[in-house]
Short mmCIF file of C-alpha atoms and ligand atoms in Angstrom, two decimals:
data_model
loop_
_atom_site.label_atom_id
_atom_site.label_comp_id
_atom_site.label_asym_id
_atom_site.label_seq_id
_atom_site.Cartn_x
_atom_site.Cartn_y
_atom_site.Cartn_z
CA UNK A 90 106.93 73.71 79.61
CA UNK A 91 103.33 73.87 80.90
CA UNK A 92 102.64 76.27 83.77
CA UNK A 93 99.51 76.54 85.92
CA UNK A 94 99.11 80.05 87.29
CA UNK A 95 96.67 80.87 90.08
CA UNK A 96 96.30 83.44 92.87
CA UNK A 97 94.10 84.63 95.72
CA UNK A 98 93.59 88.25 94.61
CA UNK A 99 91.20 87.16 91.85
CA UNK A 100 91.26 86.86 88.07
CA UNK A 101 91.38 90.64 87.53
CA UNK A 102 94.34 91.29 89.82
CA UNK A 103 97.25 93.08 88.10
CA UNK A 104 99.81 90.84 89.86
CA UNK A 105 98.30 87.73 88.22
CA UNK A 106 98.72 89.22 84.76
CA UNK A 107 102.21 90.53 85.51
CA UNK A 108 103.05 86.88 86.31
CA UNK A 109 101.31 85.63 83.13
CA UNK A 110 103.32 88.07 80.99
CA UNK A 111 106.58 87.02 82.64
CA UNK A 112 105.92 83.27 82.54
CA UNK A 113 104.77 83.09 78.90
CA UNK A 114 108.41 83.77 78.02
CA UNK A 115 109.28 80.47 79.71
CA UNK A 116 106.33 78.24 78.82
CA UNK A 117 102.66 77.78 77.96
CA UNK A 118 100.64 79.47 80.69
CA UNK A 119 97.21 78.32 81.93
CA UNK A 120 95.58 80.79 84.31
CA UNK A 121 92.99 79.23 86.63
CA UNK A 122 92.09 81.74 89.33
CA UNK A 123 89.19 82.72 91.60
CA UNK A 124 86.64 85.10 90.10
CA UNK A 125 87.02 87.45 93.09
CA UNK A 126 89.49 88.53 95.76
CA UNK A 127 90.01 85.76 98.33
CA UNK A 128 92.98 86.97 100.37
CA UNK A 129 93.31 85.32 103.78
CA UNK A 130 91.20 82.24 103.04
CA UNK A 131 94.24 79.98 103.49
CA UNK A 132 93.88 76.47 102.08
CA UNK A 133 90.07 76.36 102.28
CA UNK A 134 88.11 74.34 99.71
CA UNK A 135 84.50 74.29 98.52
CA UNK A 136 83.23 70.84 99.46
CA UNK A 137 79.52 71.46 100.02
CA UNK A 138 78.45 72.94 96.70
CA UNK A 139 79.40 72.63 93.05
CA UNK A 140 81.94 75.01 91.52
CA UNK A 141 81.56 76.72 88.17
CA UNK A 142 84.56 77.38 85.88
CA UNK A 143 84.25 79.99 83.11
CA UNK A 144 86.66 80.58 80.20
CA UNK A 145 88.08 84.12 80.25
CA UNK A 146 88.53 86.25 77.15
CA UNK A 147 92.11 87.49 77.38
CA UNK A 148 93.00 91.13 77.50
CA UNK A 149 94.41 91.84 74.00
CA UNK A 150 97.27 93.81 75.60
CA UNK A 151 98.63 90.47 76.81
CA UNK A 152 99.80 89.76 73.26
CA UNK A 153 100.09 93.33 72.06
CA UNK A 154 103.82 93.81 72.62
CA UNK A 155 104.86 90.92 70.37
CA UNK A 156 107.09 89.35 73.03
CA UNK A 157 104.86 86.32 73.65
CA UNK A 158 106.73 83.10 73.01
CA UNK A 159 103.92 80.91 74.29
CA UNK A 160 100.13 81.24 74.50
CA UNK A 161 98.09 82.02 77.59
CA UNK A 162 94.70 80.42 78.30
CA UNK A 163 92.56 81.56 81.24
CA UNK A 164 89.62 80.38 83.35
CA UNK A 165 87.86 82.03 86.25
CA UNK A 166 86.62 79.86 89.12
CA UNK A 167 83.63 80.56 91.34
CA UNK A 168 85.55 79.15 94.30
CA UNK A 169 88.61 79.49 96.49
CA UNK A 170 92.29 79.67 95.49
CA UNK A 171 92.68 76.03 96.57
CA UNK A 172 89.66 75.03 94.44
CA UNK A 173 91.22 76.83 91.48
CA UNK A 174 94.51 74.98 91.76
CA UNK A 175 92.80 71.60 92.22
CA UNK A 176 90.41 72.13 89.29
CA UNK A 177 93.28 73.31 87.09
CA UNK A 178 95.46 70.29 87.85
CA UNK A 179 92.76 67.64 88.07
CA UNK A 180 90.44 68.69 85.26
CA UNK A 181 90.66 71.90 83.25
CA UNK A 182 94.40 71.81 82.45
CA UNK A 183 95.77 68.53 83.78
CA UNK A 184 99.40 67.86 84.72
CA UNK A 185 101.91 70.70 84.40
CA UNK A 186 105.65 71.25 84.88
CA UNK A 187 105.27 74.17 87.29
CA UNK A 188 102.56 75.66 89.52
CA UNK A 189 102.75 79.37 90.38
CA UNK A 190 100.49 81.25 92.79
CA UNK A 191 100.64 85.06 92.68
CA UNK A 192 101.97 87.60 92.27
CA UNK A 193 100.17 88.57 95.48
CA UNK A 194 99.79 92.20 96.51
CA UNK A 195 101.13 92.10 100.08
CA UNK A 196 103.84 89.98 101.66
CA UNK A 197 103.22 86.44 102.96
CA UNK A 198 105.85 85.94 105.65
CA UNK A 199 106.47 83.72 108.66
CA UNK A 200 103.50 81.96 110.23
CA UNK A 201 101.17 84.03 108.04
CA UNK A 202 101.64 81.38 105.35
CA UNK A 203 98.91 79.31 107.02
CA UNK A 204 96.40 82.14 106.52
CA UNK A 205 97.61 83.09 103.05
CA UNK A 206 95.34 82.18 100.14
CA UNK A 207 98.38 82.55 97.86
CA UNK A 208 100.21 79.80 99.76
CA UNK A 209 96.89 77.94 100.30
CA UNK A 210 96.47 77.58 96.53
CA UNK A 211 100.12 76.62 96.07
CA UNK A 212 99.83 73.81 98.63
CA UNK A 213 97.54 71.96 96.21
CA UNK A 214 100.31 71.93 93.62
CA UNK A 215 102.91 70.84 96.15
CA UNK A 216 100.90 67.94 97.60
CA UNK A 217 100.40 66.61 94.06
CA UNK A 218 104.16 66.52 93.55
CA UNK A 219 104.46 69.49 91.17
CA UNK A 220 107.27 72.04 91.48
CA UNK A 221 105.44 74.97 93.08
CA UNK A 222 106.11 78.65 93.72
CA UNK A 223 104.06 81.11 95.82
CA UNK A 224 105.16 84.68 95.15
CA UNK A 225 104.21 88.02 96.73
CA UNK A 226 105.37 91.62 96.78
CA UNK A 227 105.66 93.57 100.00
CA UNK A 228 102.93 96.18 99.42
CA UNK A 229 99.14 96.06 99.23
CA UNK A 230 98.77 99.63 97.96
CA UNK A 231 100.55 100.55 94.73
CA UNK A 232 102.47 97.27 94.59
CA UNK A 233 105.36 97.20 92.11
CA UNK A 234 105.34 93.81 90.39
CA UNK A 235 108.26 94.29 87.98
CA UNK A 236 110.95 92.77 90.21
CA UNK A 237 108.82 89.76 91.15
CA UNK A 238 107.78 89.25 87.51
CA UNK A 239 111.38 89.37 86.34
CA UNK A 240 112.38 86.86 89.02
CA UNK A 241 109.53 84.52 87.98
CA UNK A 242 110.67 84.70 84.39
CA UNK A 243 114.25 83.83 85.37
CA UNK A 244 113.24 80.92 87.63
CA UNK A 245 110.78 79.69 84.99
CA UNK A 246 113.52 79.72 82.37
CA UNK A 247 115.89 77.93 84.74
CA UNK A 248 113.28 75.22 85.35
CA UNK A 249 112.66 74.82 81.63
CA UNK A 250 116.36 73.99 81.21
CA UNK A 251 117.01 71.99 84.39
CA UNK A 252 114.48 69.91 86.32
CA UNK A 253 113.51 71.17 89.78
CA UNK A 254 114.75 69.22 92.78
CA UNK A 255 112.09 66.85 94.11
CA UNK A 256 109.90 68.49 96.74
CA UNK A 257 110.30 71.99 95.28
CA UNK A 258 108.00 74.43 97.08
CA UNK A 259 109.20 78.02 97.32
CA UNK A 260 107.58 80.94 99.11
CA UNK A 261 109.06 84.06 97.53
CA UNK A 262 108.62 87.62 98.81
CA UNK A 263 109.94 90.54 96.80
CA UNK A 264 110.17 94.10 98.12
CA UNK A 265 107.82 96.47 96.31
CA UNK A 266 110.75 98.47 94.93
CA UNK A 267 112.44 99.06 91.59
CA UNK A 268 115.14 96.40 91.03
CA UNK A 269 117.95 98.94 91.36
CA UNK A 270 116.88 99.60 94.96
CA UNK A 271 116.93 95.91 95.97
CA UNK A 272 120.34 95.13 97.52
CA UNK A 273 120.19 91.33 97.34
CA UNK A 274 118.43 87.97 97.28
CA UNK A 275 118.53 85.56 100.25
CA UNK A 276 117.53 81.95 100.81
CA UNK A 277 115.64 82.28 104.08
CA UNK A 278 113.87 80.34 106.81
CA UNK A 279 110.25 80.93 107.77
CA UNK A 280 109.98 83.53 110.54
CA UNK A 281 107.36 83.55 113.28
CA UNK A 282 104.37 85.92 113.48
CA UNK A 283 104.54 88.92 111.19
CA UNK A 284 101.02 90.30 111.71
CA UNK A 285 98.63 90.28 114.64
CA UNK A 286 94.87 90.74 114.62
CA UNK A 287 92.77 93.52 116.10
CA UNK A 288 89.14 92.90 116.95
CA UNK A 289 86.62 95.72 116.96
CA UNK A 290 82.93 95.60 117.90
CA UNK A 291 79.94 97.40 116.46
CA UNK A 292 76.26 97.47 117.52
CA UNK A 293 74.74 96.18 120.76
CA UNK A 294 72.63 93.21 121.90
CA UNK A 295 71.62 90.83 119.09
CA UNK A 296 72.97 93.36 116.56
CA UNK A 297 76.47 93.09 117.96
CA UNK A 298 79.05 92.28 115.29
CA UNK A 299 82.80 91.86 115.32
CA UNK A 300 85.46 92.77 112.78
CA UNK A 301 88.75 90.89 112.72
CA UNK A 302 91.51 92.88 111.01
CA UNK A 303 95.08 91.80 110.39
CA UNK A 304 96.62 95.19 110.79
CA UNK A 305 99.16 94.98 113.59
CA UNK A 306 102.62 94.38 112.22
CA UNK A 307 104.85 92.87 114.91
CA UNK A 308 107.52 95.26 116.01
CA UNK A 309 110.95 94.29 117.26
CA UNK A 310 113.94 92.86 115.47
CA UNK A 311 113.14 89.75 113.41
CA UNK A 312 115.70 86.94 113.61
CA UNK A 313 118.44 87.28 111.00
CA UNK A 314 118.08 84.82 108.16
CA UNK A 315 114.27 84.69 108.33
CA UNK A 316 111.96 85.85 105.56
CA UNK A 317 110.64 88.64 107.82
CA UNK A 318 114.19 89.90 108.40
CA UNK A 319 114.95 89.80 104.65
CA UNK A 320 111.91 91.87 103.65
CA UNK A 321 112.60 94.36 106.43
CA UNK A 322 116.02 94.87 104.87
CA UNK A 323 114.58 95.23 101.34
CA UNK A 324 116.02 91.85 100.30
CA UNK A 325 114.20 89.30 98.15
CA UNK A 326 113.46 86.26 100.32
CA UNK A 327 113.19 82.75 98.91
CA UNK A 328 111.96 80.31 101.57
CA UNK A 329 111.72 76.59 100.81
CA UNK A 330 108.57 75.17 102.44
CA UNK A 331 107.15 71.80 103.28
CA UNK A 332 103.93 71.02 105.11
CA UNK A 333 105.37 69.09 108.01
CA UNK A 334 103.88 70.75 111.09
CA UNK A 335 105.04 67.90 113.29
CA UNK A 336 107.14 68.94 116.31
CA UNK A 337 109.34 66.31 117.94
CA UNK A 338 111.03 68.52 120.51
CA UNK A 339 108.55 67.83 123.34
CA UNK A 340 108.12 64.06 123.07
CA UNK A 341 109.80 63.19 126.39
CA UNK A 342 108.07 65.97 128.32
CA UNK A 343 104.69 64.97 126.87
CA UNK A 344 105.21 61.30 127.63
CA UNK A 345 105.68 62.21 131.28
CA UNK A 346 102.79 64.73 131.33
CA UNK A 347 100.32 62.26 129.76
CA UNK A 348 101.70 59.10 131.43
CA UNK A 349 98.53 58.18 133.35
CA UNK A 350 96.02 59.12 130.66
CA UNK A 351 95.99 55.91 128.53
CA UNK A 352 95.13 53.81 131.62
CA UNK A 353 92.42 56.28 132.70
CA UNK A 354 90.97 56.26 129.18
CA UNK A 355 91.12 52.53 128.42
CA UNK A 356 90.96 50.98 131.89
CA UNK A 357 94.02 48.86 131.09
CA UNK A 358 97.64 49.32 130.13
CA UNK A 359 98.18 49.58 126.37
MN1 MN B 1345 96.01 88.22 98.27
#
């Protein structure tokens, strides 16, 4: 099994290498990841300049414990997480059996997935039809990757034995806890907002600048069965995603609201 591994925390992030160690027990791992931290860049791509890709000399400790079944090859990309995934699949590595993005330090829950660089990279695997997993742990400081790495290994092994269902795109969040303190694993739905922004100002006049920080966790009880609810209860959440943002629920109301607009726009009935 060939696996493309990417992330948004950058090529030196410990979570990336925890994933590489876990996945090389299930298949041949190709790491193609940004050369620097890119959290929060979502699905952005570099379309107005060229992008350099550099081979990475692997940390010898990656093979030091003798447990490697398969080799790991790595490249660092002077671009975004989405660039990394595209360049991996379209050029540097080619087609794979599984795309993994992570393990991210910090959860990616609810509507935050549209801001997440971890999910943003994964989307490029999904839209190309590859089985794809985005995976995060619920802490930015001192994240514990062991549980998430173990889970990746198990899912990777499962996929090497049985093909993934078509349209396989999972967003996995694992509590940053030792496995013995995790009470369960849930298949979840995507919650709503999990973090809000604060804006602060500095300087005056033409020197005025603004900082946007995502540092306001939403309080209140999240809906049971959502990914936000699962993490709050120290459960592993596995949320199947697709990219269909289309909402059909308002069609009738909108038809009535916009009824006169086509005539006003075109000067005739359409
Ligand atoms: Mn990140």
